[in-house]
Coordinates of C-alpha atoms and ligand atoms in Angstrom, one line a residue:
M14 CA 34.0 30.5 -56.8
T15 CA 34.0 32.0 -53.8
T16 CA 30.5 32.8 -53.7
D17 CA 29.3 29.3 -55.0
T18 CA 31.2 27.3 -52.4
R19 CA 30.1 29.7 -49.9
A20 CA 26.3 29.2 -51.3
R21 CA 26.6 25.1 -51.7
A22 CA 27.7 25.5 -48.0
T23 CA 24.7 26.8 -46.8
D24 CA 22.8 24.5 -49.4
T25 CA 24.7 21.7 -47.1
T26 CA 23.5 22.8 -43.8
T27 CA 19.8 23.0 -44.9
T28 CA 19.5 19.5 -46.4
R29 CA 21.0 18.4 -43.6
K30 CA 19.3 20.2 -41.3
P31 CA 18.2 17.8 -38.5
H32 CA 14.5 17.5 -36.9
A33 CA 13.9 19.9 -34.2
W34 CA 10.8 18.2 -32.6
P35 CA 12.5 15.2 -31.4
W36 CA 15.1 17.2 -29.8
A37 CA 12.4 20.0 -28.3
A38 CA 10.6 16.7 -26.8
L39 CA 14.1 15.6 -25.6
A40 CA 14.4 19.0 -24.0
G41 CA 10.7 18.9 -22.6
I42 CA 11.7 15.5 -21.0
V43 CA 15.3 17.6 -19.3
A44 CA 13.3 20.3 -18.2
A45 CA 10.9 17.6 -16.1
A46 CA 13.6 15.7 -14.6
A47 CA 15.8 18.9 -13.4
L48 CA 11.9 20.0 -11.9
L49 CA 11.9 16.6 -10.2
A50 CA 15.6 16.1 -8.7
V51 CA 15.3 20.1 -7.5
A52 CA 11.9 19.0 -5.4
E53 CA 13.6 15.7 -4.7
L54 CA 16.3 17.5 -3.1
L55 CA 14.8 19.8 -1.5
A56 CA 12.3 17.4 -0.1
A57 CA 15.0 15.6 1.6
L58 CA 16.4 18.4 3.0
F59 CA 13.8 20.5 4.2
A60 CA 10.4 19.0 4.0
R61 CA 10.3 14.7 3.4
S62 CA 6.4 14.4 2.8
A63 CA 6.7 16.5 -0.2
S64 CA 8.1 14.1 -2.9
P65 CA 6.2 15.2 -6.1
V66 CA 6.5 11.8 -7.7
L67 CA 5.2 10.0 -4.5
A68 CA 2.1 12.9 -3.5
V69 CA 1.1 12.9 -7.0
G70 CA 1.0 8.8 -6.9
S71 CA -0.7 9.1 -3.6
F72 CA -3.4 12.0 -4.7
I73 CA -4.3 9.6 -8.1
V74 CA -4.4 6.3 -5.7
D75 CA -6.9 8.1 -3.9
I76 CA -9.2 9.6 -7.2
V77 CA -8.9 6.1 -9.3
P78 CA -12.5 4.8 -9.2
R79 CA -12.6 0.9 -7.6
P80 CA -13.0 -0.9 -10.6
L81 CA -9.6 0.8 -12.1
K82 CA -8.0 0.2 -8.7
E83 CA -9.2 -3.6 -8.9
L84 CA -8.7 -4.2 -12.1
A85 CA -4.8 -2.5 -11.2
I86 CA -4.6 -5.3 -8.4
T87 CA -5.5 -8.1 -11.0
L88 CA -3.1 -7.1 -12.8
F89 CA -0.1 -6.0 -10.9
G90 CA 0.0 -7.8 -7.8
E91 CA 1.7 -6.2 -4.8
S92 CA 3.5 -4.9 -7.6
D93 CA 0.4 -2.5 -8.2
K94 CA 2.3 0.8 -6.5
I95 CA 5.2 0.2 -8.3
A96 CA 2.7 -0.3 -11.4
L97 CA 1.4 3.1 -10.6
L98 CA 4.3 5.1 -10.6
V99 CA 5.5 3.7 -13.8
G100 CA 2.3 4.7 -15.1
V101 CA 2.4 8.4 -13.7
G102 CA 6.4 8.5 -14.6
L103 CA 5.2 7.7 -18.2
G104 CA 2.4 10.0 -18.3
A105 CA 4.4 12.7 -16.9
A106 CA 7.3 12.0 -19.9
V107 CA 4.7 12.3 -22.1
A108 CA 3.3 15.9 -21.2
A109 CA 7.2 16.9 -20.8
A110 CA 8.0 15.4 -24.6
V111 CA 4.6 18.0 -25.5
A112 CA 5.4 21.4 -23.4
G113 CA 8.9 20.8 -25.1
V114 CA 7.6 20.6 -28.0
L115 CA 4.8 23.5 -27.8
E116 CA 7.8 25.9 -26.6
Y117 CA 9.7 25.3 -29.6
R118 CA 6.7 26.2 -31.9
F119 CA 5.4 28.6 -29.2
R120 CA 7.6 30.5 -27.3
F121 CA 6.7 30.2 -23.8
V122 CA 3.5 27.5 -24.5
G123 CA 5.4 24.9 -23.1
A124 CA 6.6 26.8 -20.4
V125 CA 3.2 27.7 -19.2
L126 CA 2.3 24.1 -19.3
L127 CA 5.5 23.1 -17.6
G128 CA 4.4 25.9 -14.5
I129 CA 0.5 24.3 -14.4
G130 CA 2.2 20.9 -13.9
G131 CA 4.3 22.0 -11.1
I132 CA 1.2 24.0 -9.4
L133 CA -1.0 21.1 -9.9
A134 CA 1.9 19.0 -8.2
T135 CA 2.2 21.5 -5.5
A136 CA -1.7 21.6 -4.5
A137 CA -1.8 17.5 -4.8
I138 CA 1.4 17.8 -1.9
I139 CA 0.2 20.7 0.3
T140 CA -3.4 18.8 0.6
R141 CA -2.1 15.7 1.5
A142 CA -2.9 14.8 5.0
G143 CA 1.2 15.2 7.4
A144 CA 2.3 17.9 4.7
G145 CA 4.5 20.2 6.7
A146 CA 4.7 24.0 6.8
L147 CA 7.8 24.1 4.5
S148 CA 6.1 21.0 2.3
W149 CA 5.2 23.9 -0.6
L150 CA 9.1 25.0 -1.1
P151 CA 9.9 21.7 -2.8
P152 CA 7.4 21.6 -5.8
V153 CA 7.5 25.5 -6.1
V154 CA 11.7 26.0 -6.1
G155 CA 11.3 23.1 -8.5
T156 CA 9.0 23.9 -11.1
I157 CA 11.3 27.5 -11.2
A158 CA 14.1 25.4 -12.4
G159 CA 12.3 23.1 -14.5
V160 CA 10.8 26.1 -16.1
A161 CA 14.2 27.6 -16.2
V162 CA 15.7 24.7 -18.1
L163 CA 13.2 24.6 -20.8
V164 CA 13.6 27.7 -21.6
L165 CA 17.1 27.7 -21.9
A166 CA 17.1 24.5 -23.9
I167 CA 14.8 25.5 -25.9
G168 CA 16.4 28.7 -26.6
R169 CA 19.7 27.0 -27.2
L170 CA 18.0 24.7 -29.8
K171 CA 16.1 27.2 -32.0
R172 CA 19.7 29.0 -32.4
W173 CA 21.4 25.1 -33.7
I174 CA 18.6 24.5 -36.0
G175 CA 15.6 26.6 -34.9
P176 CA 14.9 29.7 -37.4
A177 CA 17.2 31.9 -36.2
R178 CA 19.9 29.6 -36.5
N179 CA 23.8 30.6 -37.5
R180 CA 23.8 29.9 -40.9
D181 CA 28.0 29.8 -40.8
G182 CA 29.1 26.2 -40.4
E183 CA 31.4 26.6 -37.6
T184 CA 28.6 28.6 -35.5
A185 CA 26.0 25.9 -36.3
G186 CA 28.7 23.2 -34.9
T187 CA 28.9 25.1 -31.9
D188 CA 25.3 26.0 -31.4
R189 CA 24.7 22.2 -31.5
R190 CA 27.9 21.4 -29.0
Q191 CA 26.0 23.5 -26.9
F192 CA 22.1 22.5 -27.3
L193 CA 23.7 18.7 -26.6
L194 CA 26.4 20.0 -23.7
F195 CA 23.5 22.1 -21.8
T196 CA 20.5 19.1 -22.0
G197 CA 23.1 16.0 -21.7
L198 CA 25.0 17.7 -17.8
T199 CA 21.3 18.6 -17.2
A200 CA 20.0 15.3 -17.7
L201 CA 22.9 13.9 -15.8
G202 CA 22.5 16.5 -13.4
A203 CA 19.4 15.5 -12.7
V204 CA 19.7 11.7 -12.5
V205 CA 22.3 12.1 -9.9
V206 CA 20.8 14.4 -7.8
G207 CA 17.4 13.1 -7.9
V208 CA 18.7 9.6 -7.4
G209 CA 20.7 10.8 -4.5
A210 CA 18.0 12.8 -2.9
R211 CA 15.6 9.7 -2.8
V212 CA 18.2 7.5 -1.4
L213 CA 19.5 10.2 1.1
N214 CA 15.3 10.6 1.9
A215 CA 14.8 6.8 2.5
T216 CA 18.2 5.6 4.1
T217 CA 18.9 8.7 7.0
S218 CA 15.5 8.0 8.0
S219 CA 15.7 9.2 12.1
V220 CA 12.9 7.1 12.7
A221 CA 14.3 4.2 11.6
A222 CA 17.2 4.3 14.5
A223 CA 14.5 5.6 16.8
R224 CA 12.6 2.3 16.3
D225 CA 16.0 0.0 16.8
A226 CA 16.5 1.9 20.2
L227 CA 13.3 1.6 21.2
R228 CA 12.7 -0.7 24.5
L229 CA 9.2 -1.9 25.0
P230 CA 7.8 -3.0 28.5
S231 CA 7.5 -7.0 28.9
P232 CA 4.1 -7.8 28.0
R233 CA 2.4 -9.3 32.0
R234 CA 0.6 -11.6 30.0
T235 CA 2.1 -13.8 27.2
V236 CA 0.7 -15.7 24.5
T237 CA 1.6 -19.4 24.4
V238 CA 1.6 -21.3 21.2
P239 CA -0.1 -24.8 22.6
D240 CA 1.9 -28.2 21.1
G241 CA 0.2 -29.4 18.3
A242 CA -1.1 -26.4 17.3
N243 CA 1.3 -25.9 14.3
W244 CA 1.9 -28.8 11.9
E245 CA 5.4 -28.4 10.0
I246 CA 3.9 -29.6 6.7
E247 CA 5.4 -29.2 3.1
G248 CA 3.5 -26.4 1.4
L249 CA 1.4 -25.6 4.6
S250 CA 0.9 -22.6 6.3
P251 CA 2.5 -21.9 9.5
I252 CA 0.2 -21.3 12.8
I253 CA 1.7 -18.1 13.1
T254 CA 2.8 -15.6 10.0
P255 CA 6.6 -14.5 10.1
N256 CA 6.8 -10.3 10.0
S257 CA 8.4 -10.5 6.9
D258 CA 5.7 -13.0 5.1
F259 CA 2.9 -11.0 6.3
Y260 CA 0.5 -9.5 4.3
R261 CA 0.4 -5.8 3.6
V262 CA -2.6 -3.7 2.1
D263 CA -2.6 -0.1 2.4
T264 CA -2.7 3.5 0.3
A265 CA 0.3 4.4 1.6
L266 CA 2.9 4.8 -1.5
T267 CA 5.6 5.3 1.0
V268 CA 5.9 4.1 4.5
P269 CA 5.1 6.9 7.2
N270 CA 7.6 7.4 9.1
V271 CA 6.0 8.4 12.6
D272 CA 8.5 8.9 15.5
P273 CA 7.5 7.3 18.6
T274 CA 8.7 10.0 20.9
T275 CA 6.5 13.0 19.2
W276 CA 3.9 10.8 18.5
R277 CA 0.3 11.3 19.8
L278 CA -3.2 9.7 19.9
Q279 CA -6.0 11.8 20.2
I280 CA -9.3 10.9 21.4
D281 CA -12.3 13.4 20.8
G282 CA -15.8 13.6 19.1
M283 CA -18.6 12.5 21.4
V284 CA -16.6 11.9 24.6
D285 CA -17.4 13.7 28.0
T286 CA -13.0 14.4 27.8
P287 CA -11.2 14.7 24.9
I288 CA -7.8 13.0 25.6
E289 CA -4.7 13.0 24.0
L290 CA -2.1 10.5 24.9
S291 CA 1.8 9.7 24.5
F292 CA 3.4 6.5 23.1
D293 CA 4.9 6.4 26.6
D294 CA 1.5 7.0 28.8
L295 CA 0.2 4.2 26.5
V296 CA 2.9 1.5 27.0
N297 CA 3.1 2.3 30.6
R298 CA -0.6 1.5 31.1
G299 CA 0.8 -2.2 30.7
L300 CA 1.3 -4.4 27.6
D301 CA -0.3 -7.8 27.0
E302 CA -0.2 -10.5 24.4
Y303 CA -2.6 -10.9 22.0
G304 CA -3.1 -13.3 19.4
V305 CA -5.6 -12.1 16.6
T306 CA -5.1 -13.3 12.6
L307 CA -5.7 -10.7 10.5
T308 CA -8.1 -10.3 7.4
C309 CA -7.8 -8.7 3.8
V310 CA -12.1 -7.9 2.8
S311 CA -9.6 -7.9 -0.6
N312 CA -8.9 -11.8 0.2
E313 CA -10.3 -14.0 -2.5
V314 CA -11.6 -17.5 -1.6
G315 CA -8.3 -19.8 -1.6
G316 CA -6.8 -16.3 -1.5
D317 CA -3.4 -15.2 0.8
L318 CA -4.4 -11.7 2.1
V319 CA -5.2 -13.1 5.5
G320 CA -2.2 -14.1 8.4
N321 CA -1.6 -14.4 12.0
A322 CA 0.6 -12.6 14.7
I323 CA 1.4 -12.2 18.4
W324 CA 0.2 -8.6 18.9
T325 CA 1.7 -6.9 22.1
G326 CA -0.4 -4.1 22.9
V327 CA -3.5 -2.5 25.2
P328 CA -7.0 -2.7 25.3
I329 CA -8.9 0.2 23.4
R330 CA -11.8 0.0 25.8
D331 CA -9.6 0.9 28.3
I332 CA -8.2 4.2 26.3
L333 CA -12.1 5.2 25.0
R334 CA -13.5 4.9 28.4
M335 CA -10.6 7.5 29.4
A336 CA -12.4 9.7 27.4
G337 CA -16.3 8.7 27.8
P338 CA -18.0 8.0 24.5
Q339 CA -21.5 9.1 24.7
A340 CA -24.5 7.3 24.6
D341 CA -25.8 8.3 21.4
A342 CA -22.7 7.8 19.6
D343 CA -21.9 4.2 17.6
M344 CA -18.8 4.6 15.4
V345 CA -15.3 5.5 15.8
L346 CA -13.4 6.9 13.0
S347 CA -9.7 5.7 13.1
E348 CA -6.9 8.2 11.7
S349 CA -4.0 7.4 10.4
V350 CA -1.3 10.3 10.2
D351 CA -1.4 10.0 5.9
G352 CA -5.1 10.6 6.5
Y353 CA -6.8 7.2 6.1
T354 CA -9.5 6.4 7.8
A355 CA -11.8 3.5 9.2
S356 CA -15.4 3.5 10.6
T357 CA -15.3 0.6 13.0
P358 CA -18.3 0.3 15.7
L359 CA -18.1 1.1 18.7
S360 CA -19.5 -1.4 20.3
A361 CA -17.1 -3.5 18.9
L362 CA -13.9 -1.3 21.2
V363 CA -15.3 -1.4 24.1
D364 CA -16.7 -5.1 24.1
D365 CA -15.1 -6.3 27.4
N366 CA -15.6 -9.7 25.8
L367 CA -13.3 -8.8 22.5
D368 CA -9.8 -7.9 22.9
A369 CA -9.0 -5.2 20.6
I370 CA -5.7 -3.6 20.9
F371 CA -3.5 -0.9 20.5
A372 CA -0.7 -2.5 19.3
V373 CA 2.7 -1.5 19.6
A374 CA 4.7 -5.1 18.6
M375 CA 4.1 -8.0 16.2
N376 CA 5.5 -11.2 17.2
G377 CA 8.1 -10.3 19.6
E378 CA 8.9 -6.9 17.9
P379 CA 8.3 -3.4 17.1
L380 CA 5.4 -3.2 15.1
P381 CA 7.6 -3.0 11.3
F382 CA 6.8 0.7 9.3
E383 CA 4.8 -1.3 6.9
H384 CA 2.7 -2.8 9.3
G385 CA 1.7 0.7 11.5
F386 CA 4.9 2.0 13.2
P387 CA 4.7 3.0 15.8
V388 CA 1.0 2.2 17.0
R389 CA -2.1 0.2 15.1
M390 CA -5.6 -1.0 15.7
V391 CA -6.1 -4.8 15.7
V392 CA -9.8 -5.8 16.0
P393 CA -11.0 -9.8 16.1
G394 CA -13.3 -10.6 13.5
L395 CA -13.3 -7.4 11.5
Y396 CA -12.0 -6.8 8.2
G397 CA -8.9 -4.8 8.4
Y398 CA -10.2 -1.9 5.9
V399 CA -12.4 -1.5 9.0
S400 CA -10.9 -1.6 11.7
A401 CA -6.7 -2.1 11.2
T402 CA -5.6 1.5 11.2
K403 CA -1.9 1.3 10.8
W404 CA -0.3 4.7 11.8
V405 CA -3.7 5.6 13.6
T406 CA -2.9 8.8 15.4
K407 CA -6.7 10.0 15.9
L408 CA -10.2 8.4 17.0
T409 CA -13.3 10.3 16.8
V410 CA -16.1 9.0 18.3
T411 CA -19.2 9.7 16.0
R412 CA -22.1 7.5 14.7
F413 CA -22.6 6.2 10.9
D414 CA -25.0 8.2 10.5
K415 CA -23.0 11.0 10.8
D416 CA -19.1 10.6 9.2
E417 CA -17.6 7.9 6.5
A418 CA -14.6 6.0 6.7
Y419 CA -12.0 6.1 3.3
W420 CA -13.4 3.1 1.8
T421 CA -17.5 3.5 1.8
P422 CA -17.6 6.3 -1.0
R423 CA -15.2 3.5 -2.5
G424 CA -17.9 0.9 -2.3
Y425 CA -17.3 -0.9 0.3
A426 CA -19.6 -1.9 3.1
A427 CA -19.2 0.5 6.0
Q428 CA -19.4 -2.9 8.6
A429 CA -17.7 -5.6 7.5
P430 CA -17.1 -8.5 10.0
I431 CA -15.2 -11.4 8.5
K432 CA -16.8 -14.0 6.8
L433 CA -15.8 -17.6 8.3
S434 CA -13.5 -19.3 5.5
S435 CA -11.4 -22.4 4.8
R436 CA -8.5 -22.8 1.8
V437 CA -6.6 -25.8 0.7
D438 CA -2.8 -24.8 1.0
T439 CA -1.6 -28.2 -0.3
P440 CA -1.9 -29.8 -2.7
K441 CA -1.3 -26.7 -4.5
I442 CA -2.9 -26.7 -8.4
G443 CA -0.7 -27.2 -10.9
T444 CA 1.7 -29.2 -9.1
P445 CA 0.8 -32.9 -9.5
V446 CA 0.8 -35.7 -6.0
A447 CA 1.7 -38.9 -6.5
A448 CA -0.7 -42.0 -5.8
G449 CA -1.2 -43.3 -2.5
T450 CA -1.5 -41.4 0.8
V451 CA -1.6 -37.5 0.5
T452 CA -1.9 -35.2 3.0
I453 CA -4.5 -32.3 2.2
A454 CA -4.1 -29.4 4.6
G455 CA -4.7 -26.3 4.7
M456 CA -6.1 -23.2 7.2
A457 CA -9.4 -21.9 8.6
W458 CA -10.8 -19.1 10.5
A459 CA -13.7 -17.5 12.1
Q460 CA -12.6 -14.4 14.0
P461 CA -14.0 -14.1 16.7
V462 CA -16.1 -17.3 17.3
G463 CA -13.4 -20.1 16.5
V464 CA -13.6 -22.8 14.1
Q465 CA -15.6 -25.7 15.1
K466 CA -14.6 -28.3 12.2
V467 CA -13.1 -28.2 8.5
E468 CA -15.0 -30.7 6.0
V469 CA -13.5 -31.6 2.8
R470 CA -14.9 -33.7 -0.4
I471 CA -13.2 -35.4 -3.1
D472 CA -14.8 -35.1 -6.3
D473 CA -18.7 -35.7 -5.8
G474 CA -17.9 -38.1 -3.0
D475 CA -19.4 -37.7 0.3
W476 CA -18.2 -34.6 3.2
Q477 CA -15.4 -35.9 5.2
E478 CA -14.4 -33.8 8.2
T479 CA -10.8 -33.0 8.4
Q480 CA -8.2 -33.5 11.5
L481 CA -7.9 -30.0 13.3
S482 CA -4.5 -28.3 14.8
N483 CA -5.0 -27.2 18.6
P484 CA -6.2 -24.1 18.1
I485 CA -4.2 -20.6 19.8
N486 CA -7.7 -18.8 20.5
D487 CA -10.6 -18.3 18.9
Q488 CA -9.5 -15.1 17.7
S489 CA -6.4 -17.0 15.3
W490 CA -6.7 -19.7 12.5
V491 CA -6.2 -23.2 12.9
Q492 CA -4.5 -25.7 10.4
W493 CA -6.0 -28.7 9.0
R494 CA -5.0 -31.8 7.5
F495 CA -6.7 -34.6 6.2
D496 CA -5.0 -38.0 5.0
W497 CA -6.7 -38.7 1.3
N498 CA -6.0 -42.3 -0.3
A499 CA -4.9 -40.6 -4.0
E500 CA -5.8 -42.5 -7.2
A501 CA -4.2 -41.6 -10.4
G502 CA -6.4 -39.2 -12.7
S503 CA -7.5 -35.7 -12.1
H504 CA -9.7 -35.1 -9.1
Y505 CA -11.6 -32.0 -7.9
I506 CA -10.8 -31.0 -3.2
A507 CA -13.0 -29.1 -1.8
V508 CA -13.1 -27.7 1.3
R509 CA -15.5 -25.8 4.0
A510 CA -15.7 -24.9 7.6
T511 CA -18.3 -24.4 10.4
D512 CA -17.8 -21.7 13.3
K513 CA -18.5 -23.2 17.2
Q514 CA -21.9 -21.4 16.8
G515 CA -22.7 -23.9 14.1
N516 CA -22.9 -21.5 11.0
L517 CA -21.5 -23.0 8.0
Q518 CA -19.1 -21.3 5.7
I519 CA -21.0 -19.6 3.0
E520 CA -21.5 -21.8 0.1
Q521 CA -22.9 -19.0 -2.6
Q522 CA -20.2 -17.2 -4.4
A523 CA -19.5 -13.5 -4.0
P524 CA -17.0 -11.3 -4.7
I525 CA -14.9 -9.3 -2.5
A526 CA -17.2 -6.0 -2.9
P527 CA -18.8 -4.5 -0.8
D528 CA -18.0 -6.6 2.2
G529 CA -15.8 -10.1 1.6
S530 CA -15.4 -12.8 -0.8
S531 CA -18.0 -15.6 -0.1
G532 CA -17.6 -19.4 -2.0
W533 CA -16.2 -23.1 -0.8
Q534 CA -12.8 -23.4 -2.6
R535 CA -12.8 -26.3 -5.0
T536 CA -9.4 -26.8 -6.4
L537 CA -8.4 -29.4 -9.4
V538 CA -5.7 -31.9 -8.4
T539 CA -3.8 -34.0 -10.6
V540 CA -3.0 -37.1 -9.5
S541 CA 0.1 -39.7 -11.1
S542 CA 0.1 -43.3 -11.5
Ligands
MTE23 N1 -3.3 3.7 7.4 C1 -3.6 2.5 6.7 N2 -4.3 1.7 7.8 C2 -4.3 0.4 6.9 C3 -4.8 0.4 5.8 C4 -4.5 2.0 5.2 O1 -4.9 1.4 3.9 N3 -4.2 2.4 5.7 N4 -5.2 -0.4 5.3 C5 -6.6 -1.4 5.8 C6 -6.5 -3.0 5.3 S1 -7.4 -2.7 3.8 C7 -6.0 -3.7 5.8 S2 -7.2 -5.4 5.2 C8 -4.9 -3.8 7.1 C9 -3.8 -4.7 6.6 O2 -3.0 -4.6 7.6 P1 -1.5 -4.8 7.1 O3 -0.6 -4.7 6.0 O4 -0.3 -4.9 8.4 O5 -1.2 -6.3 7.1 O6 -4.6 -3.1 7.5 C10 -5.8 -1.4 7.1 N5 -5.0 -0.4 8.2
MO24 MO1 -8.1 -4.9 3.4

């Protein structure tokens, strides 16, 4: 009798034995979560720039080929960075699950795999620009913690389910509880610690306080927006883009935190005397305001990667002259704290008739973090990627045949003047308008020459000149408007600009790579009767 019962009990356990692999995969994911949480916590405490998620993400941003990057921007738009992080997260979760299963099947193989992942993350972290002396610590300790969790969790899993499992029903229950308790508590702890550390990292930045406390000298010369510069027309962009609406384009997954009191600007390379300036050295030279429209090379015809601001800053030529560029130099490689670089013709930075500046304020307030706090470059007439380095910390005077910038080996031109352009802001495609007088309006820019005229064409009609708003200067865009007597039906509106040198906007369509899009925007409008 007794023997019989025992046999049946064993049988039951055998048939009820759950599949081990899903649990092993789960253990792998929990181990990876523990790795990340420990690393994030240590990063928040000792080495802010050493977040493994962000370092690996940034590493991937830099190595993905251009078509993939463009696809990501097309698919996810301004959320492309979030999409990347989600992608990295999913990839890591799958790899961790595989490590868990392998560890269950072959002892220590999963642990070694996780360890290799940790070593790769450490490599990504310590080779990044701006990595501190302690930046190896978070990923290394995190990896040790993750490997320990994996080995312990899989050990418990084997005691519950594996070949070494306890045949005794009672103890089997205990073993199951022990595995679930261990992985459950570790998972909970990882989420709490990981999220807490990220929040801590993001909210306790002393640089935010430094920016709040910053008092810049008042600009000696200010820019006034003349009367008639800004029409308030529904759907039409304002002539000054508010900071909160200003487009943002950069390769930075987290906005660099740069303390203005420790910030330095270094100028070296082909100069007579290399120099180094502090933030005070820079602003104490005297600040002036400049109105400049910034444009991204990735702006498609009709796109919105363009914005206008009043920048406060110091002419770059004054600073460059202190160092004394040598006669055979023709390029300045500007570098950001995060390693991003841009190549700008030396001539554009030393030209007395072109105000290339180190900007410290944007529309009357210290630069927002995303727009380059504490110092960025702004150069009228050149696309942002070859001139507008944010978080700038170093200029190397050099030659185009000696050095290249971040985007140059990635399929973009080493030199890229902004192509003169115009766009329709209203009416918007897909928003029907009523027949009668309809105001067509938009923006046009031709930095640094200035816009002479903007013309529109309805369907196959003649080109008709529009009215321009009173320009702030030739470096800033203008608004244009045209009152159209719209008849019911579908109509095409085309727009083109001419600059003050008489150049007509290029009609031929071109993609954004290698040096900016071109073509006349043609938009379809539905007019209801
Ligand atoms: N450090 C750094 N500066 C940078 C970039 C970058 O990726 N990193 N992108 C450039 C590009 S491509 C453009 S168009 C402008 C955009 O400036 P904004 O984000 O302030 O609009 O910044 C430029 N400066
Ligand atoms: Mo750009």
